[in-house]
Short mmCIF file of C-alpha atoms in Angstrom, two decimals:
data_model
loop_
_atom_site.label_atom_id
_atom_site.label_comp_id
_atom_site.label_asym_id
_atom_site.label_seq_id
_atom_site.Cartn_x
_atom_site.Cartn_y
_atom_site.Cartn_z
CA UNK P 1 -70.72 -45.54 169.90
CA UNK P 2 -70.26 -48.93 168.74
CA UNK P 3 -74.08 -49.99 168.97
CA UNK P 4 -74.59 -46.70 166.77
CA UNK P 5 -72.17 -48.18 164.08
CA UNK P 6 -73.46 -51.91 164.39
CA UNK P 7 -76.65 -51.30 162.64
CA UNK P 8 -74.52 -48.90 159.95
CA UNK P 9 -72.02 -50.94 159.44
CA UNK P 10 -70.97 -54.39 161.21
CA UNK P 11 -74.40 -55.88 161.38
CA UNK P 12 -76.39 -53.68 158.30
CA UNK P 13 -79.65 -55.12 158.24
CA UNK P 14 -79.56 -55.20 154.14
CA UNK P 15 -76.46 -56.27 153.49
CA UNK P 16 -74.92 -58.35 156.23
CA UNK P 17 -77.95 -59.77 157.76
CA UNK P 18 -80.35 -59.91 154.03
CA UNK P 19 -83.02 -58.75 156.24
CA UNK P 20 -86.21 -57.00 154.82
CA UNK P 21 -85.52 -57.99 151.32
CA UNK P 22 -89.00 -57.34 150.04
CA UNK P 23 -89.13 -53.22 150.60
CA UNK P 24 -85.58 -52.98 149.77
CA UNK P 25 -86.40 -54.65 146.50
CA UNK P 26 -89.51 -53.43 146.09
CA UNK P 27 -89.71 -49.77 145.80
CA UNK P 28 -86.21 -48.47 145.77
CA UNK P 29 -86.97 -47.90 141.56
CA UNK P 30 -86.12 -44.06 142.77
CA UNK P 31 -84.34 -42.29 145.34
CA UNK P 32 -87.73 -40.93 146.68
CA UNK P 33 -89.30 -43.89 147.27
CA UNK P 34 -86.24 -45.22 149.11
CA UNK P 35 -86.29 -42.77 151.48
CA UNK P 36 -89.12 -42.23 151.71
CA UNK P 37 -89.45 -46.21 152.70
CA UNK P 38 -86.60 -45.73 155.01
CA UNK P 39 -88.37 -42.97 157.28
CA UNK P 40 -91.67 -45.18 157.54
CA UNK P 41 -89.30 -47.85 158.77
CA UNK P 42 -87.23 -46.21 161.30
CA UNK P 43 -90.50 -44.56 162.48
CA UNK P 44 -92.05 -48.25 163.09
CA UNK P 45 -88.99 -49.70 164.35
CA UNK P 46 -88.37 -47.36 166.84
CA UNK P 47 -91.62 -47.06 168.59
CA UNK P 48 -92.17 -50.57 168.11
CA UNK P 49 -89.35 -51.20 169.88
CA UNK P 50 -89.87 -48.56 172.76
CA UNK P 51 -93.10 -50.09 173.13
CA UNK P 52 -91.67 -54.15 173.31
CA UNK P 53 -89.09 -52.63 175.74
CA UNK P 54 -91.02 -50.97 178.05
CA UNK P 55 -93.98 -54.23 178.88
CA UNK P 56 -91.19 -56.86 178.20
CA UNK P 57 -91.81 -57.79 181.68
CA UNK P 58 -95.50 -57.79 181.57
CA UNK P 59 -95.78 -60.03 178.39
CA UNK P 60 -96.61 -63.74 178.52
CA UNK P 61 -93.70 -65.55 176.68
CA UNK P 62 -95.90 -67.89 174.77
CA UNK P 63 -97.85 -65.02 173.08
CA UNK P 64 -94.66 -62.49 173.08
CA UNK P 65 -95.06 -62.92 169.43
CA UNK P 66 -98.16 -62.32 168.40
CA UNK P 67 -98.39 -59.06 170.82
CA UNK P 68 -95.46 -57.32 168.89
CA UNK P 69 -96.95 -58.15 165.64
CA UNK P 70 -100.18 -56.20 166.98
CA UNK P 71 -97.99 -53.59 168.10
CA UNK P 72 -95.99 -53.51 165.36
CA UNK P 73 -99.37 -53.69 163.27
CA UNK P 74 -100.40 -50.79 165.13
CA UNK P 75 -97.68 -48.54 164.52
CA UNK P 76 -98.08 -49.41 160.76
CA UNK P 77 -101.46 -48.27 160.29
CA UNK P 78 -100.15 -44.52 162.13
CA UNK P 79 -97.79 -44.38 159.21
CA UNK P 80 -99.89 -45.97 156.73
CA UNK P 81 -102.55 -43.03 157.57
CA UNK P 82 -99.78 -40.02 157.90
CA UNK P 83 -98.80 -40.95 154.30
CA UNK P 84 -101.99 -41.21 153.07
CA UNK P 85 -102.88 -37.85 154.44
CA UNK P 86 -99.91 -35.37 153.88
CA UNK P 87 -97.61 -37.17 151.09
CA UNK P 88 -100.61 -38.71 149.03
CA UNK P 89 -97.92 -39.33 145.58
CA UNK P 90 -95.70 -41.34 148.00
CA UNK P 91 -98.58 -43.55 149.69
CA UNK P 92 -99.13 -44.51 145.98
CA UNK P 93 -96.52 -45.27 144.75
CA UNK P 94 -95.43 -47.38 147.54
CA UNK P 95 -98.80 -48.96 147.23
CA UNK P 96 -98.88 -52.80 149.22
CA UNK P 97 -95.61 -52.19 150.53
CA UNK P 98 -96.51 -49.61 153.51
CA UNK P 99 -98.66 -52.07 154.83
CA UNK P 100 -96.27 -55.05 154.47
CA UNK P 101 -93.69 -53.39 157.13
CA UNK P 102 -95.73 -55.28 159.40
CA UNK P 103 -94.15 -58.34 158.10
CA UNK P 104 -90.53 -56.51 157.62
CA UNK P 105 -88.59 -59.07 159.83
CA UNK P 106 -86.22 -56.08 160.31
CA UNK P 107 -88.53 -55.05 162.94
CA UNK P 108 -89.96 -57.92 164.47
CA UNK P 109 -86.40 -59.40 164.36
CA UNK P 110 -85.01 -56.14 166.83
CA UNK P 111 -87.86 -56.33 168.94
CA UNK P 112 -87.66 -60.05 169.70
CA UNK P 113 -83.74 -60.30 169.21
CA UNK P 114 -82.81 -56.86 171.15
CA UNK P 115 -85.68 -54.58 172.95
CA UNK P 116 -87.47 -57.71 174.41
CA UNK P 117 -84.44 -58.33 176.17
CA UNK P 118 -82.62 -55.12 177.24
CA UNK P 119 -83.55 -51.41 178.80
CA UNK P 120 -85.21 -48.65 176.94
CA UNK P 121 -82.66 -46.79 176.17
CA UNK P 122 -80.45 -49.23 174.06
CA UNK P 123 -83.58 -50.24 172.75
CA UNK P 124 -84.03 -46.91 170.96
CA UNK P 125 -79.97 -46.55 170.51
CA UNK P 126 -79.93 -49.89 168.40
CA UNK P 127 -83.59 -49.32 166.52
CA UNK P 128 -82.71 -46.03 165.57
CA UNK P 129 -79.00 -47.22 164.13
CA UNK P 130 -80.58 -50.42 162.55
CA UNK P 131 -83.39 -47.87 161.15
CA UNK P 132 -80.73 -45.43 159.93
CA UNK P 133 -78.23 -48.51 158.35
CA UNK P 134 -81.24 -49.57 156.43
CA UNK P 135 -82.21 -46.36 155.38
CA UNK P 136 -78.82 -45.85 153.87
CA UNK P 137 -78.83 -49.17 151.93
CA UNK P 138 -82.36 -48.15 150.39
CA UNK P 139 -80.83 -44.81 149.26
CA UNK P 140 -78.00 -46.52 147.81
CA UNK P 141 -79.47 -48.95 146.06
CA UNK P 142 -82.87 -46.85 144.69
CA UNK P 143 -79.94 -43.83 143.38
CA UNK P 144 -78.28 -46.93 141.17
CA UNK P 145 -81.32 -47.81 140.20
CA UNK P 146 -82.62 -44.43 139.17
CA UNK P 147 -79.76 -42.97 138.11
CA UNK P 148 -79.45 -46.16 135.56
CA UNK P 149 -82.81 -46.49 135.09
CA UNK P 150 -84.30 -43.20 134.28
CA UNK P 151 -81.11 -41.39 134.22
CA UNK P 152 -82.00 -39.20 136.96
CA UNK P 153 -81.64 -38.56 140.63
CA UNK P 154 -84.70 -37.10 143.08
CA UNK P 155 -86.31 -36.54 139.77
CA UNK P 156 -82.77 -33.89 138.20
CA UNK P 157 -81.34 -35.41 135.54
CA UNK P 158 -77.83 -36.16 135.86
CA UNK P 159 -77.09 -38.27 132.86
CA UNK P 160 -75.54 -36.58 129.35
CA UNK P 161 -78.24 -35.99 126.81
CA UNK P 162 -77.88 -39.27 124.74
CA UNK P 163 -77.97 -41.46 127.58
CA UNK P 164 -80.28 -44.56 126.80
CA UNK P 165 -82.12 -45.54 129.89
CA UNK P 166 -81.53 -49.05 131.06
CA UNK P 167 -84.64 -50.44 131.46
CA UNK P 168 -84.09 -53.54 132.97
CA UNK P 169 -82.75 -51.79 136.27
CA UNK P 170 -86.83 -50.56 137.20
CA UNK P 171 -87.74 -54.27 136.13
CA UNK P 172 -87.62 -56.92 139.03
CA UNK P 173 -84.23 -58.15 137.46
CA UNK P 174 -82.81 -54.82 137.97
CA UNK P 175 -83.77 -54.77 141.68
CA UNK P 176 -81.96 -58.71 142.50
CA UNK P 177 -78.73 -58.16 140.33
CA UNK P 178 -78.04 -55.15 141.66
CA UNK P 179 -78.39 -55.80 145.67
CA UNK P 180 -76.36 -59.20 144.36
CA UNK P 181 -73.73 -56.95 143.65
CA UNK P 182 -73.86 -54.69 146.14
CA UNK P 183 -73.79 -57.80 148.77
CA UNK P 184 -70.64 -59.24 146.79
CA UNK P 185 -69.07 -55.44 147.18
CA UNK P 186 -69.76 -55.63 151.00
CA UNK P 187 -68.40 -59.09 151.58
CA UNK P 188 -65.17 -58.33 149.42
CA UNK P 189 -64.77 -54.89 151.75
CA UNK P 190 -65.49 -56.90 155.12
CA UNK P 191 -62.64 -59.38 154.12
CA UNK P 192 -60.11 -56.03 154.28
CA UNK R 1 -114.56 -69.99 134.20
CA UNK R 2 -112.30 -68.73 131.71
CA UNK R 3 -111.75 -65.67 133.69
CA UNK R 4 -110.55 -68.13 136.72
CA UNK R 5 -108.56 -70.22 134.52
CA UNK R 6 -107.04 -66.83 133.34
CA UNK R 7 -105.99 -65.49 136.70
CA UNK R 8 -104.49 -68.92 138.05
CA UNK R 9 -102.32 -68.78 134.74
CA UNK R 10 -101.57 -64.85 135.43
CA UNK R 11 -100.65 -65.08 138.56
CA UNK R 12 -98.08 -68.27 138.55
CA UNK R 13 -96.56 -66.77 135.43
CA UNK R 14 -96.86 -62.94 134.48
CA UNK R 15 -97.62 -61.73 138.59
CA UNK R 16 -95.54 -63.90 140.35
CA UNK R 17 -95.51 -62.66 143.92
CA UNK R 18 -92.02 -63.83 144.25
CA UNK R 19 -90.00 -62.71 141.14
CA UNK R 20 -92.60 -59.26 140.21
CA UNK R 21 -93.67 -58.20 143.41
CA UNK R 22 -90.98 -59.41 145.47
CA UNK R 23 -93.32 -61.01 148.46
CA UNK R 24 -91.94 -63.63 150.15
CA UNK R 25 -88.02 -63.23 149.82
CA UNK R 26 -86.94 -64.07 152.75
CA UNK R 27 -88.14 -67.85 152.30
CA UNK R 28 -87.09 -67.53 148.79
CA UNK R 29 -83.53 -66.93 149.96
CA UNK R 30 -82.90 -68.89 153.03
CA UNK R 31 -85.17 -72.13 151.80
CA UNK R 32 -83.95 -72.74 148.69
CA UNK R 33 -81.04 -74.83 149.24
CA UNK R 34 -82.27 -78.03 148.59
CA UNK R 35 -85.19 -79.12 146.79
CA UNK R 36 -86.87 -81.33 149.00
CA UNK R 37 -87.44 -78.64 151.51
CA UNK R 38 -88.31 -76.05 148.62
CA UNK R 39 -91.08 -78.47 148.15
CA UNK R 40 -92.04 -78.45 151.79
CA UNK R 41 -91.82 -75.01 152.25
CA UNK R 42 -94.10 -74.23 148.61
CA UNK R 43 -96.93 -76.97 149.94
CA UNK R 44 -97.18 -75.30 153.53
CA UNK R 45 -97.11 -71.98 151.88
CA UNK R 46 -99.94 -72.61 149.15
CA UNK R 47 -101.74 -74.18 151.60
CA UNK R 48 -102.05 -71.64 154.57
CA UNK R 49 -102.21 -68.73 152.02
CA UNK R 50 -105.33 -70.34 149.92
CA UNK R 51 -107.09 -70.63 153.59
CA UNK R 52 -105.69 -66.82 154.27
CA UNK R 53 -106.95 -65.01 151.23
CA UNK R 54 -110.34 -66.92 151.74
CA UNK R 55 -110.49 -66.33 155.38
CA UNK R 56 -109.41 -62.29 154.61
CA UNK R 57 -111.86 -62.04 152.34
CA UNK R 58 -114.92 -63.09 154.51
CA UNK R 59 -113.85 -60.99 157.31
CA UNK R 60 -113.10 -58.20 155.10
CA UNK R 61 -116.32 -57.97 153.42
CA UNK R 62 -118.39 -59.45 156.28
CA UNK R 63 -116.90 -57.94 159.54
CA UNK R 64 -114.53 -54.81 158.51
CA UNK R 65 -116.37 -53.36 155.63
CA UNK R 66 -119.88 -53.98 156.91
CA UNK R 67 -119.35 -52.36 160.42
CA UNK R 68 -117.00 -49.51 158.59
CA UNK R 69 -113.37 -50.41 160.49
CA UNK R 70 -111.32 -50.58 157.71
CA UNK R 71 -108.56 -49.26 159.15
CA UNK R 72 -108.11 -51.65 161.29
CA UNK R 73 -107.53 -54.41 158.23
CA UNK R 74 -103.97 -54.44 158.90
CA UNK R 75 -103.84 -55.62 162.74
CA UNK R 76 -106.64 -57.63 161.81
CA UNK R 77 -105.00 -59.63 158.31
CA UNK R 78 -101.92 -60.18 160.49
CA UNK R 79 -104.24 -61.65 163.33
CA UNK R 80 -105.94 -64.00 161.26
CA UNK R 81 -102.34 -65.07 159.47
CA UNK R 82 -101.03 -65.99 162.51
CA UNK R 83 -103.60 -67.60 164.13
CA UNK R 84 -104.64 -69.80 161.21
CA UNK R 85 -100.91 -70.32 161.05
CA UNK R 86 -101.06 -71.95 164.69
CA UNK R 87 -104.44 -74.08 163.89
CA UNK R 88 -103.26 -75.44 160.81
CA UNK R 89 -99.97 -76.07 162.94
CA UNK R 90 -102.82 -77.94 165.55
CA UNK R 91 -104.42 -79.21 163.34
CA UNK R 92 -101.47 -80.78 160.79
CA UNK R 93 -99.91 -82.45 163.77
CA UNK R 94 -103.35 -84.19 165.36
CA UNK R 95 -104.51 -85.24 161.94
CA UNK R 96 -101.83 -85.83 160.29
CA UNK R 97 -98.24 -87.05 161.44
CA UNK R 98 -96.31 -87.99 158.29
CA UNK R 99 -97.63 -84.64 156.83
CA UNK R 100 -96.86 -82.83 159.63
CA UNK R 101 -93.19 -84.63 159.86
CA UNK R 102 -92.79 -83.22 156.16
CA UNK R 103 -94.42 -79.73 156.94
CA UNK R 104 -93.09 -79.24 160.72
CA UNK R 105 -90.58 -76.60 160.46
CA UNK R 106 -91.91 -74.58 157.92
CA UNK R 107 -94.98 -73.65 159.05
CA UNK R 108 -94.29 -71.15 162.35
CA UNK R 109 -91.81 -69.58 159.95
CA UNK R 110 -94.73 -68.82 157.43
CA UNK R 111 -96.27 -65.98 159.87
CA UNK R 112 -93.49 -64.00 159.25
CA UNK R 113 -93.76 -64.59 155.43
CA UNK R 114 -94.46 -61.13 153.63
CA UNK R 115 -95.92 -63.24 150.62
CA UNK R 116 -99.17 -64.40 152.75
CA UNK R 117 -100.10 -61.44 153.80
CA UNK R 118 -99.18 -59.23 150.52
CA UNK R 119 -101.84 -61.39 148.73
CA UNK R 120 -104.65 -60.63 151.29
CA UNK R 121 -103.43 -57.00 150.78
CA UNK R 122 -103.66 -57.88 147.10
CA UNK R 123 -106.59 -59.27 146.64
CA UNK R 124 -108.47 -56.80 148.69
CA UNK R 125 -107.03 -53.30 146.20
CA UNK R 126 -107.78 -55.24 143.63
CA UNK R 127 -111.29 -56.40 144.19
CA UNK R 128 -111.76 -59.80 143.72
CA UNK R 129 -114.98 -61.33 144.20
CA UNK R 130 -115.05 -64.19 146.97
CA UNK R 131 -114.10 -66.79 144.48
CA UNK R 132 -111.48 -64.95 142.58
CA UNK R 133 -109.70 -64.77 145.99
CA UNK R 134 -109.50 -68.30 146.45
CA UNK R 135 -108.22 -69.02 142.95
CA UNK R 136 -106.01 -66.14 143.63
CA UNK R 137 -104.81 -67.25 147.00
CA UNK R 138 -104.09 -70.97 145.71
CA UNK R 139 -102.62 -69.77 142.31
CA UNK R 140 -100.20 -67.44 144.18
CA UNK R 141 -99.29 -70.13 146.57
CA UNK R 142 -98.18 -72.15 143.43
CA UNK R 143 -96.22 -69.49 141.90
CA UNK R 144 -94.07 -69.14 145.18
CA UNK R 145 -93.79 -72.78 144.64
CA UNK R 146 -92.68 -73.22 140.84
CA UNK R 147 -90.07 -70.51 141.82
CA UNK R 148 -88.76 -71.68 144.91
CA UNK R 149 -88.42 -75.78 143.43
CA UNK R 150 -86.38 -73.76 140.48
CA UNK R 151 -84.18 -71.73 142.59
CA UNK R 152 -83.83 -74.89 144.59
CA UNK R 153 -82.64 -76.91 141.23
CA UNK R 154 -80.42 -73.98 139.94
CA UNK R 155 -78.84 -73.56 143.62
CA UNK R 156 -78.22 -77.25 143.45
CA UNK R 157 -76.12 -77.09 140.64
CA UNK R 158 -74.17 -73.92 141.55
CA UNK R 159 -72.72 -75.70 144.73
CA UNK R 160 -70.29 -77.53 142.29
CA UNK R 161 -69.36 -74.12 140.42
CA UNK R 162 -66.08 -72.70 140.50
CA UNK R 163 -67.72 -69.10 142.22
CA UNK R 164 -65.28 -65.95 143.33
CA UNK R 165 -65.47 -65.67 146.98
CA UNK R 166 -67.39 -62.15 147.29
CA UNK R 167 -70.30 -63.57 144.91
CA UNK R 168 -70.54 -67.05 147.35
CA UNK R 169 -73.77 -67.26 149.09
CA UNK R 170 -76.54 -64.56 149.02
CA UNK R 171 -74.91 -62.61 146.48
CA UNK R 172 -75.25 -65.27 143.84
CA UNK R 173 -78.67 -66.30 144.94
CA UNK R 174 -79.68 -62.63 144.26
CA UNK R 175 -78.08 -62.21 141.05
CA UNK R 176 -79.73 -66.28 139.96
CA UNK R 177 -82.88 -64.48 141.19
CA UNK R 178 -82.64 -61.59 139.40
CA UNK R 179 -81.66 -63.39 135.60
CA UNK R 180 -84.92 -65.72 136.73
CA UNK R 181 -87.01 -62.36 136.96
CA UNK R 182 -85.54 -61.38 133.33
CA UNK R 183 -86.77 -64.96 132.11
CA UNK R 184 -90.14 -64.31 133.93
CA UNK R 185 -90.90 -61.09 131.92
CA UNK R 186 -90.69 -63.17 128.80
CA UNK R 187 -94.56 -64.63 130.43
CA UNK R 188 -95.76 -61.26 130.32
CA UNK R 189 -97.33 -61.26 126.60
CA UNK R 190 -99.23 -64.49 127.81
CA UNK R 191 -102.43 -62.77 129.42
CA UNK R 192 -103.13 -59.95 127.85
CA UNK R 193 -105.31 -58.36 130.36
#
């Protein structure tokens, strides 16, 4: 139970360990694309890291590296081609950044810090609750952002009629002063 | 000419990989500290990304494209990244000891740097000719750069600021990063494209 809440809570890849800042950043502009971002993630990370887990033994140490990137690279293109083929509006709108999970040190960062080193099954316990923790931070931060933003949530409006959309929270500067608070909020809460 | 001249002054200022398309963050947030490594970190970063986007491009066009195995651009950008990462590595430290003293640390960390291979991702959907890519590789190098020596300065400063506990660290970074970004989209009208 407590490896399931690490990932959620004590060690949250987003907010704890600032890992993966440039998906979080980048698409969470609505609540869609955060989850959407989130799934492709925990998808990678976790058969990236059954994968690393399972030849651990059988893997050189000087080139550990590189082969999980390949893997990882591997695994990438799967979801980069599943998008592009059954949710076409999403692979677009993500754009770049469905690729770039290759270089999400979320995932490289389990597989060398955690499934290169322990059994299968905690490999897939802790991808799946670091997968899930930074799926959650995604959804939280892309809901601010749209409901703010475009004054809506999963495309319903929520916001009273007259509500002026901020613009600045789709614009880059929206995307950093926001997780800066949301990082301050954690830290303040983690001092209770 | 012009049109080169254009896109290195479009992509330092209006498309900065850092601040608009938020590519190479991680860096951005653990090395900007101190100046001196900011620098470090922006000249090994300018440097192995020009000889990326170049090297990307060549295979792209010559290997991936020609022989139709596009989808396998991804394992093989990531390939190339890392490997030239290690030669240049090789090579720095052979050639070059006082560079490679001032470069050292930096450069295993750039394989892992989302900003390197987001512009070979770039420059492919967006079609640049072979020479475009170089200029766009280089000029994106120097963007992460001018960003990362500002943050560097700004971060500087802030260490003697009076700064509530919750906002110390990362969550002041982000916030210096994001009223950067606001400056940044006053760059936009610059180029109109």
């Amino acid at each position: 139970m407590n490896k399931i809440i690490k990932g959620l809570w004590a060690e949250h890849p987003i907010f704890r360990q600032l890992l993966g800042m440039c998906p979080t950043l980048a698409v969470t502009t609505t609540a869609v694309n955060g989850i959407s971002m989130g799934c492709a993630v925990i998808f990678v990370l976790t058969f990236s890291s059954l994968v690393v887990s399972l030849i651990k033994k059988i893997v050189p140490n000087q080139v550990r590296i590189a082969v999980y990137t390949v893997i990882i690279a591997t695994f990438v293109t799967v979801v980069d081609i599943v998008f592009k083929a059954y949710f076409p509006a999403i692979s677009k709108s993500l754009g770049p950044y469905i690729p770039l999970i290759v270089v999400n040190c979320i995932i490289l960062g389990r597989c060398e810090a955690f499934a290169s080193k322990h059994d299968v099954k905690s490999s897939l316990i802790d991808a799946l609750s670091m997968g899930l923790g930074f799926t959650w931070g995604l959804l939280v931060l892309s809901s601010i952002r749209e409901v703010l933003g475009f004054g809506t949530i999963f495309g319903l409006t929520v916001m009273p009629k007259g509500y002026d959309p901020l613009v600045v929270m789709i614009l880059p500067a929206g995307a950093f002063i926001t997780l800066g608070f949301l990082v301050a909020i954690m830290a303040k809460l983690e001092k209770r | 000419m012009t049109n080169l001249v254009l896109l290195f002054i479009s992509t330092v200022l209006i498309n900065n990989l850092v601040l608009v398309n938020f590519l190479g963050i991680c860096p951005f947030l653990g090395v900007s500290g101190k100046l001196e490594s900011a620098f470090g970190m922006g000249a090994a970063v300018t440097f192995v990304m020009t000889l990326a986007t170049t090297l990307s491009w060549l295979i792209y066009h010559l290997v991936l494209d020609k022989f139709d195995i596009l989808f396998l651009q991804y394992v093989v950008f990531i390939l190339v990244i890392a490997s030239l990462v290690q030669i240049v590595e090789m090579f720095v430290r052979k050639f070059s000891p006082a560079l490679y003293q001032a470069l050292g640390i930096y450069l295993p960390l750039i394989t892992t740097n989302c900003a390197i291979l987001g512009a070979a991702l770039f420059m492919v959907s967006k079609n640049y000719g072979f020479l475009e890519s170089v200029i766009f590789g280089f000029s994106g190098g120097v963007g992460f750069s001018l960003v990362l020596m500002i943050m560097a300065g700004i971060r500087e400063e802030l260490k003697f600021a009076d700064i509530p506990k919750a906002f110390q660290g990362a969550a002041l970074t982000l916030i210096t990063a994001g009223l950067l970004a606001l400056i940044f989209v006053g760059f936009s009208g610059l180029v109109s494209a």
